[in-house]
Every structure is written in structure tokens, then in C-alpha cells.
PDB file of C-alpha atoms in Angstrom:
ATOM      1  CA  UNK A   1      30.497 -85.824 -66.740  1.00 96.00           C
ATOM      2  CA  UNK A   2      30.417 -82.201 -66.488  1.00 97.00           C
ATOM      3  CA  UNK A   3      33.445 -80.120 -65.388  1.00 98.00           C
ATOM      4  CA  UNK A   4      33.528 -76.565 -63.843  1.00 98.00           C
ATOM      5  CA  UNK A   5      36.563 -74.934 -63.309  1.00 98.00           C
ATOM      6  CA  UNK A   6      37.205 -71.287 -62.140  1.00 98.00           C
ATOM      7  CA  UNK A   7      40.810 -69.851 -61.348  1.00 98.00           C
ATOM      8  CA  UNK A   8      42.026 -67.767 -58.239  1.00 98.00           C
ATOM      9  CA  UNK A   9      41.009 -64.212 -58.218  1.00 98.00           C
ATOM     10  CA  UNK A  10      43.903 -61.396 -58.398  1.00 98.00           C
ATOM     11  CA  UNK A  11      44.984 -59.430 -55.857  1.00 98.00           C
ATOM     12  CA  UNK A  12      45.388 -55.723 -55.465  1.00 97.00           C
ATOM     13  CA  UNK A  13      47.718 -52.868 -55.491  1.00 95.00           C
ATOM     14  CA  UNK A  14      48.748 -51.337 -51.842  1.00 93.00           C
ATOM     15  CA  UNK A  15      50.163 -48.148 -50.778  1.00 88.00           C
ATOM     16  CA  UNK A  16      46.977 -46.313 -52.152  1.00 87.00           C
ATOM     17  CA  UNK A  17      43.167 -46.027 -53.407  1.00 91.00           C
ATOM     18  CA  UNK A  18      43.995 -48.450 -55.807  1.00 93.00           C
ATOM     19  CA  UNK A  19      41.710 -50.891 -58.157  1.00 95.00           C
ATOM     20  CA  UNK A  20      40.291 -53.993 -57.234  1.00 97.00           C
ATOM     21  CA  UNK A  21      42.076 -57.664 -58.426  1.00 98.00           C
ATOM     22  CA  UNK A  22      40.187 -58.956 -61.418  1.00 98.00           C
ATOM     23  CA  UNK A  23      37.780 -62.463 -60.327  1.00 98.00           C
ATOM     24  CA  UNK A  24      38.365 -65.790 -61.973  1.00 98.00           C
ATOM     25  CA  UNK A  25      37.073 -67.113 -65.482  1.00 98.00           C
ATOM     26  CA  UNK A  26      35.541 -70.150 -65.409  1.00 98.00           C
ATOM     27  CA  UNK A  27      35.854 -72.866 -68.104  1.00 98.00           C
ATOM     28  CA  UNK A  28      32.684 -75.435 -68.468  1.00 98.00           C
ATOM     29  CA  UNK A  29      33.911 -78.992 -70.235  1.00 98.00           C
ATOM     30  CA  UNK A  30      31.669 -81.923 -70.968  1.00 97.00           C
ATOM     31  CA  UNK A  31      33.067 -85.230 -71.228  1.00 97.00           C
ATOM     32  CA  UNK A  32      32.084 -88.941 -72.115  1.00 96.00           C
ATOM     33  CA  UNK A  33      33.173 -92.115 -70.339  1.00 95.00           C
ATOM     34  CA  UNK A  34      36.298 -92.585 -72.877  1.00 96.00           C
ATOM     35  CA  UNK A  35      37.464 -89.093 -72.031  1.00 97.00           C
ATOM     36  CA  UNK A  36      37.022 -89.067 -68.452  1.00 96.00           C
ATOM     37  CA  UNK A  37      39.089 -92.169 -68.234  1.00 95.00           C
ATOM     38  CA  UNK A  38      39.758 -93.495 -64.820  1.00 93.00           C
ATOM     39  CA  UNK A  39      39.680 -90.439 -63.363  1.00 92.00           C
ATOM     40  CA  UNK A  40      41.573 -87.245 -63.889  1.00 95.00           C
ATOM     41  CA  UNK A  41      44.487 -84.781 -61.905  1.00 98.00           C
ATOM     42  CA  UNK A  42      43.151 -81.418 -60.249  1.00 98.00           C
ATOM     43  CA  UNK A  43      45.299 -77.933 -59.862  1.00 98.00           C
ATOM     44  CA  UNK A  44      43.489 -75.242 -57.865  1.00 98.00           C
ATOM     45  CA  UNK A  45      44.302 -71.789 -58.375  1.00 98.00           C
ATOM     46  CA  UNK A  46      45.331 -69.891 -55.586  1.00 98.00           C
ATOM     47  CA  UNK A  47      44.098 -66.293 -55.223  1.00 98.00           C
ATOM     48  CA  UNK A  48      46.561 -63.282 -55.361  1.00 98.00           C
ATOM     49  CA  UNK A  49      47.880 -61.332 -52.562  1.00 98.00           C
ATOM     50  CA  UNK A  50      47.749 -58.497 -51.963  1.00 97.00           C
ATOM     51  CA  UNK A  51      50.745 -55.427 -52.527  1.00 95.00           C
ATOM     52  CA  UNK A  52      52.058 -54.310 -49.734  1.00 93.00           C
ATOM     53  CA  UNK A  53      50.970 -50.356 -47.677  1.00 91.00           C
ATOM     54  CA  UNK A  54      53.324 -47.530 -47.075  1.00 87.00           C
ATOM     55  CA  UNK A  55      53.700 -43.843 -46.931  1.00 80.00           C
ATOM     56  CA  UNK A  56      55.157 -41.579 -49.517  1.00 77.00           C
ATOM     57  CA  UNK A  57      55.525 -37.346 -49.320  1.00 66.00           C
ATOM     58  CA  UNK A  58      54.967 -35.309 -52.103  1.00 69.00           C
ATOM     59  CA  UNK A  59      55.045 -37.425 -55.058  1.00 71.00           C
ATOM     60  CA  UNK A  60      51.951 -38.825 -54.798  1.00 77.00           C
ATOM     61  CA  UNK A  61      50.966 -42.392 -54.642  1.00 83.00           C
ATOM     62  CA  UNK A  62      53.598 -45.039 -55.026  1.00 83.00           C
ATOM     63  CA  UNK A  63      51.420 -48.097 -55.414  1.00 88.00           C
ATOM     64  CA  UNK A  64      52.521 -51.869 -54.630  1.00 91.00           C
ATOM     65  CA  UNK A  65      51.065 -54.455 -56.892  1.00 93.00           C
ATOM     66  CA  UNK A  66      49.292 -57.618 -56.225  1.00 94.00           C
ATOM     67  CA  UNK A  67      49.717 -60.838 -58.027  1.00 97.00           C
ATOM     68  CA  UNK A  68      47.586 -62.613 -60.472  1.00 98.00           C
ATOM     69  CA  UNK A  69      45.707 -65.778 -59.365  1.00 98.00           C
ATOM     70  CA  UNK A  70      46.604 -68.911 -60.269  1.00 98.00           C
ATOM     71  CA  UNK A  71      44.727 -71.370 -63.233  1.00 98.00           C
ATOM     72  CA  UNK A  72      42.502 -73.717 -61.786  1.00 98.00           C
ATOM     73  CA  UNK A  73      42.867 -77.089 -64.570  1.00 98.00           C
ATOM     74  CA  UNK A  74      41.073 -80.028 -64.576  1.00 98.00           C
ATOM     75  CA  UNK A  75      43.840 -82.793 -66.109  1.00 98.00           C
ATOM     76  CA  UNK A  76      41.263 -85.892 -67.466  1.00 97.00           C
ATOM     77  CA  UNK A  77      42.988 -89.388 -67.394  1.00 96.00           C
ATOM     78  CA  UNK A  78      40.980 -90.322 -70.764  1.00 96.00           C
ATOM     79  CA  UNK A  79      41.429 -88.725 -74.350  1.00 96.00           C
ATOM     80  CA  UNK A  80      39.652 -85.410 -73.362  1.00 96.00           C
ATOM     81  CA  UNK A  81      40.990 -81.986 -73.501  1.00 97.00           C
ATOM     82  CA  UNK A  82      42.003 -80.319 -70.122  1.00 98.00           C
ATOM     83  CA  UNK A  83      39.423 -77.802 -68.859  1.00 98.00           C
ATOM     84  CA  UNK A  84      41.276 -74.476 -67.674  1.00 98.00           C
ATOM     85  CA  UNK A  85      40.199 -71.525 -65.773  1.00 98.00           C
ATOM     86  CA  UNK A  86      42.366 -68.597 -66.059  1.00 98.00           C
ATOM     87  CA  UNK A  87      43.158 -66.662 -62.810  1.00 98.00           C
ATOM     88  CA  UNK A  88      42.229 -62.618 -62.509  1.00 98.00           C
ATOM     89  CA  UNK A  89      44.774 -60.127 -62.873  1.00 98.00           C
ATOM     90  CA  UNK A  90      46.049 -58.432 -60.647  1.00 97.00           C
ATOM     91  CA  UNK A  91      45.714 -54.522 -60.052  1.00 96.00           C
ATOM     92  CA  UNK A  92      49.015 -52.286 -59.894  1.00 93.00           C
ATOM     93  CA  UNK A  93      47.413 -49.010 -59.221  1.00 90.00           C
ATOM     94  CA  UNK A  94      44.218 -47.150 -59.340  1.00 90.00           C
ATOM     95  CA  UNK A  95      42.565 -49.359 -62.394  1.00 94.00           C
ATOM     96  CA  UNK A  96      41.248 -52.559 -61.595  1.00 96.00           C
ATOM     97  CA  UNK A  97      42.312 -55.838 -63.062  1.00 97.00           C
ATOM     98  CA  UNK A  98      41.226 -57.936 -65.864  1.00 98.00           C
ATOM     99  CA  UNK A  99      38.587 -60.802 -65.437  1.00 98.00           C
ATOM    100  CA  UNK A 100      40.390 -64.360 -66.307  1.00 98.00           C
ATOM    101  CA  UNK A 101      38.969 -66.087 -69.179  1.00 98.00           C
ATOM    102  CA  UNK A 102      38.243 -69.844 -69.626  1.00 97.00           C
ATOM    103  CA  UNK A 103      39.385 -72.617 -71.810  1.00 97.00           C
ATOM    104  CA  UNK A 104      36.494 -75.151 -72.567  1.00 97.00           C
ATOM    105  CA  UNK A 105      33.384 -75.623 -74.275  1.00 98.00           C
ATOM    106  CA  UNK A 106      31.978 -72.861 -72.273  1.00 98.00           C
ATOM    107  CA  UNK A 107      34.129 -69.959 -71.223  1.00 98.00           C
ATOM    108  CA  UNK A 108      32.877 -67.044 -68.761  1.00 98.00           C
ATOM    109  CA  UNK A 109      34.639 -64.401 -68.207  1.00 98.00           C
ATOM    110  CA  UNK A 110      35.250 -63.427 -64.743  1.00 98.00           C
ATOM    111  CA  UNK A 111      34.353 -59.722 -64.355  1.00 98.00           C
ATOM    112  CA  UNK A 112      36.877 -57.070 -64.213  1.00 98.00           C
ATOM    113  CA  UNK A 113      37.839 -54.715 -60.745  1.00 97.00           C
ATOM    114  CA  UNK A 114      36.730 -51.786 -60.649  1.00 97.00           C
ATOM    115  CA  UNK A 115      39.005 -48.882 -60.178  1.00 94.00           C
ATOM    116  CA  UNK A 116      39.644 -46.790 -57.104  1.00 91.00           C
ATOM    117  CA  UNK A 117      38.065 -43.261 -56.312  1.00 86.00           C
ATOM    118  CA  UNK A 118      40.428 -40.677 -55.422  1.00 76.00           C
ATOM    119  CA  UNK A 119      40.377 -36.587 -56.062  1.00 69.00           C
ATOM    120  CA  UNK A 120      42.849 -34.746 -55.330  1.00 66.00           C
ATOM    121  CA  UNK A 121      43.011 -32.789 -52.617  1.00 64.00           C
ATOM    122  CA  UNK A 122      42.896 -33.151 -49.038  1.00 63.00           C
ATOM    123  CA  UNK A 123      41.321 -36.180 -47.267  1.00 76.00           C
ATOM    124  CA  UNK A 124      40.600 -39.764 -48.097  1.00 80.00           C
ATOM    125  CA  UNK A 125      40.115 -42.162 -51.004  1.00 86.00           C
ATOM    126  CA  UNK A 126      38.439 -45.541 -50.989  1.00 90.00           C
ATOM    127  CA  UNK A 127      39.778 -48.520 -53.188  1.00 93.00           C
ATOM    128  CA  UNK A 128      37.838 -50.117 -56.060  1.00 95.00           C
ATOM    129  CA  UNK A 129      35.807 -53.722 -55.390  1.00 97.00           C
ATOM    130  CA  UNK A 130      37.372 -56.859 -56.789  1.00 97.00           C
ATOM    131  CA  UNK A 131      35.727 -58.441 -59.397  1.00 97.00           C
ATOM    132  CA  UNK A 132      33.414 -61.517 -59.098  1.00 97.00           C
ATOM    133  CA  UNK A 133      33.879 -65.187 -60.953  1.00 97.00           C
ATOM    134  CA  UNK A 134      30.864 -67.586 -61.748  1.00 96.00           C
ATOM    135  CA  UNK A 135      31.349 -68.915 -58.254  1.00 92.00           C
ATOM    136  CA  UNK A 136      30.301 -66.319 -55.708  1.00 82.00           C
ATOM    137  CA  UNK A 137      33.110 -66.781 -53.193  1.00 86.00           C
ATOM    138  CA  UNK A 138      35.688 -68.892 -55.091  1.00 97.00           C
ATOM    139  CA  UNK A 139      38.126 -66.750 -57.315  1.00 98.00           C
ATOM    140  CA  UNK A 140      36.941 -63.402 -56.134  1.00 98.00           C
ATOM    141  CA  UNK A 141      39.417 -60.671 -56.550  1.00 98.00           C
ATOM    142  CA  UNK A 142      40.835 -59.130 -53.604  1.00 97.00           C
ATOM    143  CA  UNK A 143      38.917 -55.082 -53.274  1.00 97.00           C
ATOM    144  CA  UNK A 144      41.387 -52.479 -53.584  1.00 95.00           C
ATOM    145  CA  UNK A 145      43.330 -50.523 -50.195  1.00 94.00           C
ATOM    146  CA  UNK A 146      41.780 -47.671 -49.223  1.00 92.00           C
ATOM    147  CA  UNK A 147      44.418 -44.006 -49.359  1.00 89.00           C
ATOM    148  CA  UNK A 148      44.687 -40.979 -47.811  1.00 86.00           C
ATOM    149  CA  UNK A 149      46.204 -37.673 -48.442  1.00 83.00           C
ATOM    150  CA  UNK A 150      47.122 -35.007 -45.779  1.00 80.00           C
ATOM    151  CA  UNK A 151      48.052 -31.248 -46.575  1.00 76.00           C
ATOM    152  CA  UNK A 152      51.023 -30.431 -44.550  1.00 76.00           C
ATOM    153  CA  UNK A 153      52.209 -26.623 -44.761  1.00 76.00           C
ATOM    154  CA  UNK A 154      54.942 -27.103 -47.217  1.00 77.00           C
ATOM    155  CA  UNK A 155      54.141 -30.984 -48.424  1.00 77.00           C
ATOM    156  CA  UNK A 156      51.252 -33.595 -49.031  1.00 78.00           C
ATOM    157  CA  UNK A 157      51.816 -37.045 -47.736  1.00 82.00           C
ATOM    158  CA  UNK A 158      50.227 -39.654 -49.397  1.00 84.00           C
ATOM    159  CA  UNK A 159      49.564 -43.114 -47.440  1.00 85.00           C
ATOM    160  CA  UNK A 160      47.149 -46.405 -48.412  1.00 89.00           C
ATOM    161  CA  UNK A 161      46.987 -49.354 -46.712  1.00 91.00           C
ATOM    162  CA  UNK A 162      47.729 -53.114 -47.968  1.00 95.00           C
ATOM    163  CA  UNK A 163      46.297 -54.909 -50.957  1.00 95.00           C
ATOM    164  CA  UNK A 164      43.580 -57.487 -50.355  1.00 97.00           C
ATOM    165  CA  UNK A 165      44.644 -60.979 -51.478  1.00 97.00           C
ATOM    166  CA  UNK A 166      41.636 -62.949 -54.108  1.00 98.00           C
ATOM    167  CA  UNK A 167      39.995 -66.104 -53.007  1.00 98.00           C
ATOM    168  CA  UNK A 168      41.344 -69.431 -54.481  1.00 98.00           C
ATOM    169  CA  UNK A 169      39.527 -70.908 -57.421  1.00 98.00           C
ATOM    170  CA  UNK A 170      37.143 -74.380 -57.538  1.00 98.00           C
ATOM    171  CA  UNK A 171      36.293 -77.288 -59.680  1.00 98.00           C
ATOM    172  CA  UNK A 172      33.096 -79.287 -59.320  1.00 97.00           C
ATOM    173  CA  UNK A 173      32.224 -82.492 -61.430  1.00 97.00           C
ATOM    174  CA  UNK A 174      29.044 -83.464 -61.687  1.00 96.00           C
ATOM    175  CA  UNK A 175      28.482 -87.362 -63.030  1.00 93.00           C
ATOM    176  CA  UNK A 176      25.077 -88.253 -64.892  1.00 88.00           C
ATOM    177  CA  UNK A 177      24.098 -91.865 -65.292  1.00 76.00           C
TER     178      UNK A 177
END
């Protein structure tokens, strides 16, 4: 038998250009008959939301985080070792989040989010993309909310719009024989 199993992805900050959610790791597990056992328990980890959007004057960008996505574990009924994929991080302002990491005899890291672009100054900022797991649209991080700033004559307000939520994770067994 061979096990995949890739966590959610995390979600991202709100209320501003902010990073996208780190995507899920993914852990790879072989097992024989004896390990496998009968059969085995699944937990599939859900994806992050998303913080929530808002406006804020003069003090610049009050960002709302996300949440980290859940582990995805695969739980054999035999004497094997579980097979975990860790869920992304979440992003809580303009960085991205961290890529989860696996636990099994082959671990990939799901990639990170990448931050979002903002200058100061007058107009509009874009958020950052989420990262990506081993499984293109399971345990994808959420991208990052998008931000504005507008020059009033005494003030700047500052305003971004929600967090985007990461997909939910996967596991896939494959049997040989």
C-alpha cells in the first residue's frame, strides 16, 4: 500500500494587502499487509479561513489573521506508523505563511505564500498568492486580500478586504498486488 497525505492549506490575513496562507505538506508512507491491518481511520484537514476586512484611518493597516489548516493523518489499523500531513500556516499580515511539512517516509514541503505588494502612498495594493501543496487543488492556501489607501486632506484611510480561506487537504491509497 502506498499512502499520500497532504493537510489543509492556511488562510490569510484581512483588512489589508496582506500575504498569502501557506499550502499543505504532504507526507508519503509505504506499508505492508501486517501494517495496513484491516484497514485504517482517516482525518482530513480542513483549510483555513480567512481574517476578516475593515477600515482603519491613519494608522495604517490593522490586519485580521487567518487560521492554519488542519493535519490531514492517515491512522493504519496494523503495526504501522501514522502518516501525517501538516496544514499551512496561516498569514497575519503582509508576509505570507509557512508551507506545512510532512511526517512519513517521504515529506514535501508545501510551498510558502508569498507576501503582499503595497507602497506607500496613495492608491491600491494587491495581496500575495497562497502557496501550493503536492496536490494542485487540495491544501492550497487561501491568496492574500487585496488594500487600498486614500489621501484625505488631513488623514489616510486604509481599507482591505477579507482573507481567502485554503482548500481542505487529501489522502489517496493506492494498493499493489
Amino acid at each position: 500500500f502506498l499512502v499520500y497525505a497532504t493537510g489543509g492549506g492556511g488562510g490569510s490575513a484581512g483588512s489589508g494587502p496582506s500575504g498569502g496562507g501557506g499550502g499543505g505538506g504532504t507526507a508519503i508512507r509505504a506499508y505492508t499487509e501486517s501494517q495496513m491491518g484491516s484497514g485504517g481511520s482517516i482525518t482530513i484537514g480542513s483549510g483555513g479561513s480567512g481574517g476578516s476586512g475593515g477600515e482603519q484611518s491613519s494608522s495604517g493597516f490593522a490586519f485580521e489573521s487567518g487560521s492554519h489548516g488542519g493535519d490531514t493523518t492517515f491512522n493504519p489499523n496494523g503495526n504501522g506508523s501514522n502518516c501525517v500531513g501538516e496544514g499551512g500556516r496561516r498569514s497575519t499580515g503582509s508576509s505570507g505563511g509557512e508551507g506545512g511539512e510532512g511526517e512519513g517516509d517521504i515529506d514535501i514541503q508545501g510551498r510558502d505564500g508569498s507576501g503582499g505588494n503595497y507602497s506607500p502612498g496613495n492608491g491600491s495594493a494587491s495581496g500575495g498568492y497562497g502557496g501550493s501543496s503536492h496536490f494542485q487543488h487540495h491544501g492550497a492556501g487561501g491568496d492574500g486580500a487585496d488594500g487600498s489607501v486614500s489621501d484625505n486632506v488631513d488623514d489616510e484611510t486604509y481599507s482591505g478586504g477579507s482573507g481567502r480561506g485554503g482548500q481542505s487537504g487529501i489522502v489517496v491509497i493506492i494498493e499493489y498486488g
